[in-house]
Short mmCIF file of C-alpha atoms and ligand atoms in Angstrom, two decimals:
data_model
loop_
_atom_site.label_atom_id
_atom_site.label_comp_id
_atom_site.label_asym_id
_atom_site.label_seq_id
_atom_site.Cartn_x
_atom_site.Cartn_y
_atom_site.Cartn_z
CA UNK E 1 0.00 0.00 0.00
CA UNK E 2 1.31 3.42 -0.89
CA UNK E 3 0.65 5.87 1.91
CA UNK E 4 1.24 9.47 1.03
CA UNK E 5 2.88 11.58 3.71
CA UNK E 6 1.94 15.16 4.49
CA UNK E 7 4.26 18.06 4.91
CA UNK E 8 3.51 19.31 8.40
CA UNK E 9 3.17 23.04 8.06
CA UNK E 10 4.56 25.34 10.71
CA UNK E 11 1.04 26.67 11.23
CA UNK E 12 -0.60 23.29 11.51
CA UNK E 13 1.89 22.37 14.22
CA UNK E 14 1.74 25.68 16.11
CA UNK E 15 1.02 24.87 19.75
CA UNK E 16 -2.61 25.32 20.74
CA UNK E 17 -2.74 27.98 23.44
CA UNK E 18 -6.48 28.38 24.06
CA UNK E 19 -9.28 26.02 25.02
CA UNK E 20 -11.68 25.30 22.13
CA UNK E 21 -15.49 25.24 22.46
CA UNK E 22 -16.88 22.15 20.76
CA UNK E 23 -20.08 20.17 20.19
CA UNK E 24 -20.72 16.74 21.66
CA UNK E 25 -22.04 13.59 19.97
CA UNK E 26 -25.53 14.44 21.19
CA UNK E 27 -25.35 18.17 20.38
CA UNK E 28 -24.36 19.54 23.80
CA UNK E 29 -21.55 21.98 24.56
CA UNK E 30 -18.05 20.64 25.35
CA UNK E 31 -14.78 22.44 26.02
CA UNK E 32 -11.62 20.92 24.56
CA UNK E 33 -8.72 21.91 26.77
CA UNK E 34 -5.68 23.35 24.99
CA UNK E 35 -3.43 20.77 26.67
CA UNK E 36 -5.56 17.90 25.31
CA UNK E 37 -5.38 19.30 21.78
CA UNK E 38 -1.61 19.72 22.05
CA UNK E 39 -1.27 16.12 23.22
CA UNK E 40 -3.49 14.98 20.34
CA UNK E 41 -1.39 16.96 17.84
CA UNK E 42 1.76 15.39 19.22
CA UNK E 43 0.49 11.82 18.84
CA UNK E 44 -0.73 12.15 15.22
CA UNK E 45 1.44 11.85 12.10
CA UNK E 46 -0.88 14.11 10.06
CA UNK E 47 -1.73 17.67 11.13
CA UNK E 48 -4.52 18.43 13.58
CA UNK E 49 -6.08 21.76 12.64
CA UNK E 50 -8.08 24.25 14.67
CA UNK E 51 -9.64 27.54 13.53
CA UNK E 52 -6.29 29.33 13.86
CA UNK E 53 -4.45 26.90 11.58
CA UNK E 54 -3.36 28.23 8.23
CA UNK E 55 -5.11 25.67 6.01
CA UNK E 56 -8.23 25.23 8.19
CA UNK E 57 -10.53 27.24 5.91
CA UNK E 58 -9.48 25.30 2.82
CA UNK E 59 -9.64 21.85 4.40
CA UNK E 60 -13.08 22.27 6.01
CA UNK E 61 -14.72 22.95 2.62
CA UNK E 62 -16.73 20.15 1.03
CA UNK E 63 -18.12 19.78 -2.49
CA UNK E 64 -21.59 21.09 -1.61
CA UNK E 65 -21.08 24.81 -0.99
CA UNK E 66 -24.40 24.96 0.89
CA UNK E 67 -22.53 23.65 3.96
CA UNK E 68 -20.25 26.25 5.50
CA UNK E 69 -19.46 24.49 8.76
CA UNK E 70 -16.64 24.93 11.26
CA UNK E 71 -15.39 21.80 13.03
CA UNK E 72 -13.66 22.39 16.36
CA UNK E 73 -10.77 20.21 15.18
CA UNK E 74 -9.82 18.59 11.90
CA UNK E 75 -7.63 15.48 12.06
CA UNK E 76 -5.89 15.05 8.72
CA UNK E 77 -5.17 11.33 8.73
CA UNK E 78 -2.23 9.77 6.91
CA UNK E 79 -2.89 6.14 7.81
CA UNK E 80 -4.78 3.72 10.06
CA UNK E 81 -2.81 4.81 13.13
CA UNK E 82 -4.00 8.41 12.71
CA UNK E 83 -7.59 7.22 12.24
CA UNK E 84 -7.38 5.13 15.42
CA UNK E 85 -5.97 8.17 17.26
CA UNK E 86 -8.74 10.43 15.94
CA UNK E 87 -11.55 8.01 16.81
CA UNK E 88 -10.14 7.50 20.32
CA UNK E 89 -9.88 11.28 20.80
CA UNK E 90 -13.49 11.70 19.60
CA UNK E 91 -14.78 8.94 21.88
CA UNK E 92 -12.81 10.19 24.91
CA UNK E 93 -14.30 13.69 24.55
CA UNK E 94 -17.70 12.44 23.34
CA UNK E 95 -17.42 14.64 20.23
CA UNK E 96 -19.72 14.98 17.25
CA UNK E 97 -17.91 13.10 14.44
CA UNK E 98 -17.87 13.78 10.69
CA UNK E 99 -15.87 11.43 8.46
CA UNK E 100 -14.65 12.83 5.17
CA UNK E 101 -13.60 10.67 2.22
CA UNK E 102 -14.04 12.46 -1.11
CA UNK E 103 -16.23 15.17 0.48
CA UNK E 104 -19.17 14.75 -1.96
CA UNK E 105 -21.94 13.98 0.51
CA UNK E 106 -25.05 15.77 -0.75
CA UNK E 107 -26.33 16.56 2.78
CA UNK E 108 -22.85 17.69 3.90
CA UNK E 109 -22.35 14.75 6.28
CA UNK E 110 -18.57 14.94 5.96
CA UNK E 111 -18.25 18.27 7.77
CA UNK E 112 -19.80 19.25 11.10
CA UNK E 113 -20.27 22.36 13.18
CA UNK E 114 -18.17 22.22 16.33
CA UNK E 115 -17.22 18.53 16.31
CA UNK E 116 -14.24 16.65 14.89
CA UNK E 117 -13.76 16.16 11.16
CA UNK E 118 -11.81 12.98 10.50
CA UNK E 119 -10.32 13.93 7.15
CA UNK E 120 -9.14 10.99 5.05
CA UNK E 121 -8.23 13.04 1.97
CA UNK E 122 -4.48 12.59 2.56
CA UNK E 123 -4.90 8.79 2.21
CA UNK E 124 -4.50 8.47 -1.56
CA UNK E 125 -2.87 5.08 -2.12
CA UNK E 126 -4.11 2.63 -4.77
CA UNK E 127 -2.46 -0.74 -5.33
CA UNK E 128 -3.44 -3.08 -8.17
CA UNK E 129 -2.38 -6.71 -8.38
CA UNK E 130 -2.84 -7.56 -12.08
CA UNK E 131 -2.54 -11.32 -11.42
CA UNK E 132 -5.30 -11.65 -8.83
CA UNK E 133 -7.17 -8.50 -9.97
CA UNK E 134 -7.30 -7.43 -6.33
CA UNK E 135 -7.29 -3.64 -5.93
CA UNK E 136 -6.69 -1.88 -2.62
CA UNK E 137 -7.74 1.75 -2.32
CA UNK E 138 -7.29 4.10 0.60
CA UNK E 139 -10.34 6.16 1.62
CA UNK E 140 -9.24 9.54 0.21
CA UNK E 141 -9.05 8.20 -3.35
CA UNK E 142 -11.34 9.74 -5.98
CA UNK E 143 -12.95 7.76 -8.81
CA UNK E 144 -10.64 9.25 -11.45
CA UNK E 145 -7.57 7.90 -9.67
CA UNK E 146 -9.14 4.46 -9.25
CA UNK E 147 -9.92 4.32 -12.99
CA UNK E 148 -6.45 5.51 -13.92
CA UNK E 149 -4.65 2.94 -11.79
CA UNK E 150 -6.85 -0.01 -12.82
CA UNK E 151 -6.94 0.91 -16.52
CA UNK E 152 -3.15 0.68 -16.64
CA UNK E 153 -3.73 -3.09 -16.36
CA UNK E 154 -6.89 -3.36 -18.52
CA UNK E 155 -9.07 -3.59 -15.41
CA UNK E 156 -11.95 -1.61 -13.97
CA UNK E 157 -13.93 -1.36 -10.74
CA UNK E 158 -17.46 -0.30 -11.77
CA UNK E 159 -18.24 2.99 -10.01
CA UNK E 160 -19.93 6.37 -10.46
CA UNK E 161 -20.18 8.82 -13.33
CA UNK E 162 -18.26 11.87 -12.06
CA UNK E 163 -14.52 11.39 -11.62
CA UNK E 164 -14.10 13.77 -8.67
CA UNK E 165 -16.50 11.75 -6.46
CA UNK E 166 -14.93 9.83 -3.55
CA UNK E 167 -14.51 6.05 -3.70
CA UNK E 168 -15.26 5.76 0.03
CA UNK E 169 -18.73 7.27 0.36
CA UNK E 170 -19.84 6.01 -3.06
CA UNK E 171 -18.85 2.43 -2.27
CA UNK E 172 -20.34 2.41 1.21
CA UNK E 173 -23.71 3.49 -0.23
CA UNK E 174 -23.73 1.00 -3.13
CA UNK E 175 -22.23 2.65 -6.20
CA UNK E 176 -24.29 2.92 -9.40
CA UNK E 177 -22.79 3.95 -12.72
CA UNK E 178 -22.08 3.35 -16.39
CA UNK E 179 -20.97 -0.28 -15.95
CA UNK E 180 -23.53 -1.44 -13.39
CA UNK E 181 -25.63 -3.25 -15.99
CA UNK E 182 -22.56 -5.12 -17.25
CA UNK E 183 -20.62 -5.80 -14.02
CA UNK E 184 -22.93 -4.84 -11.13
CA UNK E 185 -22.60 -2.22 -8.41
CA UNK E 186 -19.34 -1.08 -6.85
CA UNK E 187 -20.20 -3.11 -3.74
CA UNK E 188 -20.59 -6.23 -5.87
CA UNK E 189 -16.83 -6.02 -6.52
CA UNK E 190 -15.95 -5.21 -2.90
CA UNK E 191 -14.30 -8.22 -1.25
CA UNK E 192 -12.89 -6.75 1.94
CA UNK E 193 -12.13 -3.71 4.06
CA UNK E 194 -10.14 -2.57 7.08
CA UNK E 195 -12.21 -0.53 9.50
CA UNK E 196 -11.63 1.37 12.73
CA UNK E 197 -14.54 0.74 15.08
CA UNK E 198 -16.08 3.18 17.57
CA UNK E 199 -13.87 1.76 20.35
CA UNK E 200 -10.73 2.45 18.32
CA UNK E 201 -9.91 -1.11 17.18
CA UNK E 202 -8.80 -1.95 13.64
CA UNK E 203 -10.83 -4.90 12.34
CA UNK E 204 -10.85 -6.65 9.01
CA UNK E 205 -14.06 -7.40 7.13
CA UNK E 206 -13.99 -10.18 4.55
CA UNK E 207 -15.76 -13.38 3.61
CA UNK E 208 -13.53 -15.26 6.09
CA UNK E 209 -13.47 -12.69 8.88
CA UNK E 210 -16.41 -10.65 10.19
CA UNK E 211 -18.55 -11.44 7.11
CA UNK E 212 -21.51 -9.65 8.75
CA UNK E 213 -19.48 -6.45 8.72
CA UNK E 214 -18.48 -6.87 5.06
CA UNK E 215 -22.14 -7.39 4.16
CA UNK E 216 -23.14 -4.23 6.06
CA UNK E 217 -20.42 -2.13 4.42
CA UNK E 218 -21.78 -3.16 1.02
CA UNK E 219 -24.46 -0.47 1.02
CA UNK E 220 -25.05 0.37 4.70
CA UNK E 221 -23.09 3.65 4.53
CA UNK E 222 -20.60 5.00 7.07
CA UNK E 223 -22.58 3.64 10.03
CA UNK E 224 -20.11 1.07 11.37
CA UNK E 225 -16.78 2.84 11.70
CA UNK E 226 -14.08 4.42 9.55
CA UNK E 227 -12.86 2.35 6.60
CA UNK E 228 -9.10 2.76 6.19
CA UNK E 229 -8.72 0.45 3.19
CA UNK E 230 -11.11 -0.91 0.57
CA UNK E 231 -10.43 -4.16 -1.27
CA UNK E 232 -12.05 -4.83 -4.65
CA UNK E 233 -11.84 -7.63 -7.21
CA UNK E 234 -11.65 -5.69 -10.49
CA UNK E 235 -13.20 -6.77 -13.79
CA UNK E 236 -11.33 -7.21 -17.05
CA UNK E 237 -12.21 -4.33 -19.32
CA UNK E 238 -10.79 -2.80 -22.51
CA UNK E 239 -9.59 0.75 -22.34
CA UNK E 240 -12.42 2.36 -24.33
CA UNK E 241 -16.20 2.62 -24.57
CA UNK E 242 -18.67 4.32 -26.90
CA UNK E 243 -20.17 7.14 -24.86
CA UNK E 244 -21.26 10.77 -24.71
CA UNK E 245 -24.42 12.84 -24.90
CA UNK E 246 -27.01 13.38 -27.65
CA UNK E 247 -28.71 16.72 -27.07
CA UNK E 248 -32.35 17.11 -28.11
CA UNK E 249 -34.31 20.40 -28.02
CA UNK E 250 -36.72 20.61 -25.10
CA UNK E 251 -39.79 20.55 -27.36
CA UNK E 252 -38.83 17.01 -28.42
CA UNK E 253 -38.09 15.83 -24.88
CA UNK E 254 -41.41 14.17 -24.17
CA UNK E 255 -41.32 12.14 -27.41
CA UNK E 256 -37.69 11.13 -26.84
CA UNK E 257 -38.49 9.94 -23.32
CA UNK E 258 -41.32 7.77 -24.66
CA UNK E 259 -38.91 6.17 -27.11
CA UNK E 260 -36.40 5.71 -24.26
CA UNK E 261 -39.02 3.99 -22.09
CA UNK E 262 -39.77 1.53 -24.91
CA UNK E 263 -36.10 0.92 -25.71
CA UNK E 264 -35.26 0.03 -22.09
CA UNK E 265 -37.19 -3.24 -22.45
CA UNK E 266 -34.81 -4.64 -25.06
CA UNK E 267 -31.53 -2.95 -24.02
CA UNK E 268 -28.53 -5.26 -23.61
CA UNK E 269 -26.35 -5.22 -20.47
CA UNK E 270 -23.66 -3.35 -22.42
CA UNK E 271 -25.92 -0.33 -22.84
CA UNK E 272 -26.44 2.23 -20.06
CA UNK E 273 -28.81 5.16 -20.69
CA UNK E 274 -29.27 8.28 -18.59
CA UNK E 275 -31.47 10.98 -20.17
CA UNK E 276 -31.02 14.26 -18.29
CA UNK E 277 -33.48 17.14 -18.53
CA UNK E 278 -31.48 20.24 -17.73
CA UNK E 279 -31.69 24.00 -17.58
CA UNK E 280 -28.67 26.30 -17.65
CA UNK E 281 -28.23 29.47 -15.60
CA UNK E 282 -29.69 31.61 -18.40
CA UNK E 283 -32.86 29.51 -18.60
CA UNK E 284 -32.06 27.43 -21.71
CA UNK E 285 -33.66 23.99 -21.42
CA UNK E 286 -32.66 20.78 -23.21
CA UNK E 287 -32.60 17.01 -22.94
CA UNK E 288 -29.05 15.66 -22.77
CA UNK E 289 -29.41 11.95 -23.51
CA UNK E 290 -26.22 10.54 -22.03
CA UNK E 291 -25.26 6.95 -22.73
CA UNK E 292 -22.42 4.48 -22.55
CA UNK E 293 -21.99 1.28 -24.54
CA UNK E 294 -19.22 -1.06 -23.44
CA UNK E 295 -19.69 -3.65 -26.21
CA UNK E 296 -18.02 -4.00 -29.61
CA UNK E 297 -18.40 -1.49 -32.45
CA UNK E 298 -21.14 -3.44 -34.21
CA UNK E 299 -23.48 -3.71 -31.22
CA UNK E 300 -22.69 -0.18 -30.01
CA UNK E 301 -23.30 1.21 -33.51
CA UNK E 302 -26.69 -0.49 -33.69
CA UNK E 303 -27.88 0.90 -30.34
CA UNK E 304 -26.50 4.40 -30.92
CA UNK E 305 -28.14 4.58 -34.37
CA UNK E 306 -31.49 3.61 -32.84
CA UNK E 307 -31.20 6.22 -30.07
CA UNK E 308 -30.22 8.95 -32.53
CA UNK E 309 -33.55 8.31 -34.25
CA UNK E 310 -35.47 9.14 -31.06
CA UNK E 311 -35.51 12.77 -32.26
CA UNK E 312 -33.61 15.40 -34.23
CA UNK E 313 -30.54 16.23 -32.16
CA UNK E 314 -28.75 19.57 -32.01
CA UNK E 315 -25.45 18.24 -30.64
CA UNK E 316 -23.89 14.83 -30.33
CA UNK E 317 -20.67 13.86 -28.56
CA UNK E 318 -21.12 10.08 -28.74
CA UNK E 319 -17.94 8.38 -29.97
CA UNK E 320 -15.47 5.70 -28.90
CA UNK E 321 -13.27 7.25 -26.19
CA UNK E 322 -10.67 6.22 -23.62
CA UNK E 323 -12.45 5.01 -20.47
CA UNK E 324 -10.92 7.72 -18.30
CA UNK E 325 -12.27 10.36 -20.74
CA UNK E 326 -15.74 8.76 -20.65
CA UNK E 327 -15.69 8.91 -16.87
CA UNK E 328 -14.83 12.61 -16.71
CA UNK E 329 -16.79 13.96 -19.70
CA UNK E 330 -19.51 15.56 -17.58
CA UNK E 331 -17.42 16.53 -14.52
CA UNK E 332 -17.81 20.22 -15.28
CA UNK E 333 -21.59 19.98 -14.79
CA UNK E 334 -21.05 19.42 -11.06
CA UNK E 335 -18.58 22.09 -9.95
CA UNK E 336 -17.24 22.24 -6.39
CA UNK E 337 -18.56 25.08 -4.25
CA UNK E 338 -21.99 25.63 -5.82
CA UNK E 339 -24.93 25.00 -3.50
CA UNK E 340 -26.93 21.82 -4.19
CA UNK E 341 -30.13 20.23 -2.97
CA UNK E 342 -30.98 16.83 -4.32
CA UNK E 343 -33.13 13.71 -3.95
CA UNK E 344 -32.77 10.36 -5.64
CA UNK E 345 -35.23 7.48 -5.66
CA UNK E 346 -35.90 4.19 -7.33
CA UNK E 347 -38.97 3.33 -9.32
CA UNK E 348 -40.42 -0.02 -10.35
CA UNK E 349 -41.23 1.17 -13.89
CA UNK E 350 -41.48 4.36 -15.92
CA UNK E 351 -45.05 5.57 -16.31
CA UNK E 352 -46.19 8.32 -18.74
CA UNK E 353 -47.46 10.59 -15.96
CA UNK E 354 -43.93 10.70 -14.48
CA UNK E 355 -42.47 11.66 -17.83
CA UNK E 356 -45.11 14.41 -18.20
CA UNK E 357 -44.19 15.68 -14.76
CA UNK E 358 -40.46 15.64 -15.50
CA UNK E 359 -40.76 17.60 -18.75
CA UNK E 360 -43.19 20.10 -17.27
CA UNK E 361 -41.06 20.64 -14.15
CA UNK E 362 -37.88 21.53 -16.03
CA UNK E 363 -39.76 24.38 -17.74
CA UNK E 364 -40.85 26.00 -14.45
CA UNK E 365 -39.21 29.03 -12.80
CA UNK E 366 -36.58 27.93 -10.27
CA UNK E 367 -35.26 25.18 -12.58
CA UNK E 368 -32.19 27.26 -13.52
CA UNK E 369 -29.06 25.06 -13.09
CA UNK E 370 -31.46 22.21 -12.24
CA UNK E 371 -31.38 18.65 -13.54
CA UNK E 372 -33.82 15.74 -13.64
CA UNK E 373 -32.37 12.40 -14.66
CA UNK E 374 -33.98 9.01 -15.23
CA UNK E 375 -31.23 6.41 -15.25
CA UNK E 376 -31.92 2.87 -16.37
CA UNK E 377 -30.97 0.24 -13.76
CA UNK E 378 -31.17 -3.53 -14.17
CA UNK E 379 -28.72 -5.87 -15.87
CA UNK E 380 -26.06 -7.47 -13.65
CA UNK E 381 -26.88 -5.16 -10.73
CA UNK E 382 -30.41 -6.60 -10.60
CA UNK E 383 -29.49 -10.27 -10.87
CA UNK E 384 -28.06 -10.66 -7.38
CA UNK E 385 -30.47 -11.49 -4.55
CA UNK E 386 -31.59 -8.39 -2.62
CA UNK E 387 -30.19 -9.79 0.64
CA UNK E 388 -26.73 -10.56 -0.81
CA UNK E 389 -25.49 -7.08 0.18
CA UNK E 390 -26.92 -4.29 2.34
CA UNK E 391 -27.82 -2.28 -0.79
CA UNK E 392 -31.60 -2.54 -1.23
CA UNK E 393 -33.99 -2.32 -4.21
CA UNK E 394 -31.95 -4.09 -6.84
CA UNK E 395 -35.11 -4.73 -8.80
CA UNK E 396 -35.77 -1.04 -9.54
CA UNK E 397 -36.14 -0.31 -13.24
CA UNK E 398 -34.84 3.27 -12.98
CA UNK E 399 -33.21 5.69 -10.56
CA UNK E 400 -34.53 9.20 -10.81
CA UNK E 401 -32.73 12.20 -9.44
CA UNK E 402 -33.90 15.78 -9.03
CA UNK E 403 -31.10 18.26 -8.39
CA UNK E 404 -31.32 21.96 -7.66
CA UNK E 405 -28.20 24.08 -7.80
CA UNK E 406 -27.15 27.71 -7.29
CA UNK E 407 -24.05 29.84 -7.54
CA UNK E 408 -25.32 32.60 -5.25
CA UNK E 409 -26.97 31.99 -1.86
CA UNK E 410 -29.73 34.45 -2.81
CA UNK E 411 -31.04 31.84 -5.29
CA UNK E 412 -31.03 28.96 -2.79
CA UNK E 413 -34.61 29.30 -1.54
CA UNK E 414 -36.28 29.48 -4.98
CA UNK E 415 -34.18 26.63 -6.42
CA UNK E 416 -34.76 24.40 -3.39
CA UNK E 417 -38.50 25.12 -3.56
CA UNK E 418 -38.45 24.06 -7.23
CA UNK E 419 -36.65 20.84 -6.29
CA UNK E 420 -39.11 20.01 -3.51
CA UNK E 421 -42.12 20.70 -5.72
CA UNK E 422 -40.70 18.55 -8.50
CA UNK E 423 -39.76 15.74 -6.13
CA UNK E 424 -43.23 15.71 -4.61
CA UNK E 425 -44.68 14.77 -8.00
CA UNK E 426 -42.28 11.81 -8.26
CA UNK E 427 -42.54 10.61 -4.68
CA UNK E 428 -45.72 8.52 -5.07
CA UNK E 429 -43.88 6.35 -7.64
CA UNK E 430 -40.72 5.86 -5.56
CA UNK E 431 -40.14 2.36 -4.20
CA UNK E 432 -37.21 3.51 -2.05
CA UNK E 433 -34.55 6.17 -1.73
CA UNK E 434 -30.95 5.79 -2.83
CA UNK E 435 -29.13 6.71 0.40
CA UNK E 436 -26.16 8.18 -1.50
CA UNK E 437 -28.18 10.69 -3.48
CA UNK E 438 -30.30 12.40 -0.89
CA UNK E 439 -30.01 15.78 0.73
CA UNK E 440 -33.02 15.56 2.95
CA UNK E 441 -33.39 17.89 5.90
CA UNK E 442 -32.97 15.03 8.35
CA UNK E 443 -31.36 11.64 7.93
CA UNK E 444 -32.73 9.51 5.11
CA UNK E 445 -35.55 7.45 6.49
CA UNK E 446 -33.81 4.18 7.18
CA UNK E 447 -36.55 1.80 6.07
CA UNK E 448 -36.92 3.58 2.76
CA UNK E 449 -33.18 3.46 2.11
CA UNK E 450 -32.40 -0.05 3.37
CA UNK E 451 -35.68 -1.90 2.84
CA UNK E 452 -35.82 -5.47 4.13
CA UNK E 453 -32.11 -5.35 4.97
CA UNK E 454 -32.68 -2.86 7.78
CA UNK E 455 -33.22 -5.36 10.61
CA UNK E 456 -29.94 -7.15 9.90
CA UNK E 457 -28.18 -3.78 9.57
CA UNK E 458 -29.45 -2.76 13.01
CA UNK E 459 -27.83 -5.90 14.47
CA UNK E 460 -24.46 -5.08 12.89
CA UNK E 461 -24.74 -1.43 13.92
CA UNK E 462 -25.48 -2.42 17.52
CA UNK E 463 -22.44 -4.72 17.54
CA UNK E 464 -19.92 -2.23 16.12
CA UNK E 465 -21.25 1.21 17.12
CA UNK E 466 -23.65 0.83 20.07
CA UNK E 467 -23.53 4.54 21.03
CA UNK E 468 -24.06 5.78 17.45
CA UNK E 469 -20.77 7.67 17.43
CA UNK E 470 -20.95 7.54 13.62
CA UNK E 471 -24.34 9.08 12.91
CA UNK E 472 -23.63 11.76 10.31
CA UNK E 473 -24.72 9.45 7.49
CA UNK E 474 -28.02 7.91 6.32
CA UNK E 475 -28.32 6.71 9.87
CA UNK E 476 -29.18 3.30 11.26
CA UNK E 477 -29.98 3.71 14.94
CA UNK E 478 -28.51 0.94 17.14
CA UNK E 479 -30.85 -1.17 19.25
CA UNK E 480 -31.27 0.27 22.72
CA UNK E 481 -30.07 -2.25 25.33
C1 FAD P 501 -21.18 15.15 -8.45
C2 FAD P 501 -21.67 13.87 -7.85
C3 FAD P 501 -21.84 12.76 -8.65
C4 FAD P 501 -22.28 11.55 -8.11
N1 FAD P 501 -22.43 10.47 -8.93
C5 FAD P 501 -22.77 9.27 -8.39
C6 FAD P 501 -22.84 8.10 -9.19
O1 FAD P 501 -22.65 8.14 -10.39
N2 FAD P 501 -23.14 6.93 -8.58
C7 FAD P 501 -23.38 6.84 -7.24
O2 FAD P 501 -23.62 5.74 -6.76
N3 FAD P 501 -23.33 7.94 -6.47
C8 FAD P 501 -23.03 9.14 -7.00
N4 FAD P 501 -22.98 10.25 -6.21
C9 FAD P 501 -23.32 10.15 -4.80
C10 FAD P 501 -22.08 9.74 -4.03
O3 FAD P 501 -21.95 8.34 -4.10
C11 FAD P 501 -22.21 10.17 -2.56
O4 FAD P 501 -22.31 11.57 -2.49
C12 FAD P 501 -21.03 9.67 -1.75
O5 FAD P 501 -21.37 9.77 -0.41
C13 FAD P 501 -19.77 10.45 -2.03
O6 FAD P 501 -18.68 9.88 -1.38
P1 FAD P 501 -17.47 10.79 -0.87
O7 FAD P 501 -16.46 9.91 -0.26
O8 FAD P 501 -17.06 11.71 -1.95
O9 FAD P 501 -18.24 11.67 0.20
P2 FAD P 501 -17.99 12.11 1.71
O10 FAD P 501 -18.77 13.37 1.83
O11 FAD P 501 -16.57 12.16 2.06
O12 FAD P 501 -18.67 10.96 2.53
C14 FAD P 501 -20.01 10.58 2.32
C15 FAD P 501 -20.51 9.74 3.48
O13 FAD P 501 -19.69 8.58 3.62
C16 FAD P 501 -19.06 8.56 4.90
N5 FAD P 501 -17.67 8.15 4.71
C17 FAD P 501 -16.78 8.67 3.83
N6 FAD P 501 -15.62 8.01 3.91
C18 FAD P 501 -15.77 7.06 4.85
C19 FAD P 501 -14.93 6.06 5.38
N7 FAD P 501 -13.68 5.88 4.94
N8 FAD P 501 -15.41 5.25 6.35
C20 FAD P 501 -16.67 5.40 6.80
N9 FAD P 501 -17.52 6.33 6.34
C21 FAD P 501 -17.08 7.15 5.37
C22 FAD P 501 -19.16 9.99 5.39
O14 FAD P 501 -19.15 10.07 6.77
C23 FAD P 501 -20.47 10.45 4.82
O15 FAD P 501 -21.53 10.02 5.62
C24 FAD P 501 -22.55 11.47 -6.73
C25 FAD P 501 -22.40 12.59 -5.93
C26 FAD P 501 -21.96 13.77 -6.47
C27 FAD P 501 -21.81 14.97 -5.59
#
């Protein structure tokens, strides 16, 4: 495993001279004594930051600019020993805990006001064994780095669609993306993990050791502790795919979506389709029909030709591309620092009234910078039994996502209101929420996110985190003794 070191800045190491007001696990007030912080700083290899530290204001930022929170301390972890130290410090002082992997949590779970942020971003190692196809990734790794390292050996771990998303949070929630119909979810390739539990122990989760924990980590979120290393069995994969977006004018959107709904029935596992209704900041609306085909030229050509006939496009970027280019093509649509509010759910089947609602909603005021996507699920990700991993609702036909976004806080209220209104029209058709894609005001309702797997998840949660130290996530409450 390659562990990257951190240069310890003079400022990060400056001795803490004042006590620091903080927030406890249950929301009460706590005072961290200066001497305790100094002792904590001395024991860690990575820097421990407080408000006075030079890089504090940069490090506390997360992808969703709607969350401008100030942790009392930030522990920048360089390895498992630092994570153990940080968890023990948090438990000893009964602190509110936020765990940050790639920092892309929609509801801002990876930063907290007044607690401790356990920052895993410095842990960037990826190791690929081309013989066994086993890939180990540290929890600060982003999807782009995972693709780059695995593609060097003609391998891939199926994951999400935006390359600056974190491997850690995405995997722990399930992991849907362009290859899920061919190879399954990210968790379907996860074969092990190292995890620091709430009592500061490092445990291994695998099929031969703590299999209940491995099962829970395959979709149960960050509920059970801090993962310090993920282990995947990668899939053999060429270095290219046919992918991109076919843009249709908004007045054709409804017709194109009808054709899409019909085409889903006969689509092969190689084809992944994600039509996105979108509106730019100036109010221009369009349907960006994004797709990826991971088969050969003949089968890809046949599917792409059929989809092009869904309407008369105005732009078309579909072509054979290097896999790493496919995976980053739409990164710019999700810039860091904008404010976002988002919900994502699963549906059993597309019905015309939903498509009417989607097309109408994108034309309404408040939709500026908004997106509504209807991603086809199924294929390999649906063929595993629902209880084989903690991830629920494998039988959904589509995932739909409604995302509001704003550059200026003054637009937040109107855009969020648009999102909530739009979501309300979809909600009756939802058969469950995708825990990774929700920015609800409170924690995602556990039964809706975890379905029939919830009872078993509660058992694992109670075993590994009985006091709910790790609750800034789509939370599973432990059983009360
Ligand atoms: C632009 C964008 C695109 C996305 N695209 C997809 C997609 O294609 N497919 C998909 O499935 N999802 C997608 N998502 C959702 C994404 O999976 C979640 O937002 C995920 O939580 C991000 O992980 P992260 O490590 O970046 O986030 P973080 O904010 O760092 O963490 C998210 C959650 O995981 C917990 N966590 C993080 N690291 C650890 C760890 N090592 N141990 C224990 N708990 C941990 C955190 O405490 C937090 O609760 C997307 C999100 C965004 C913002």
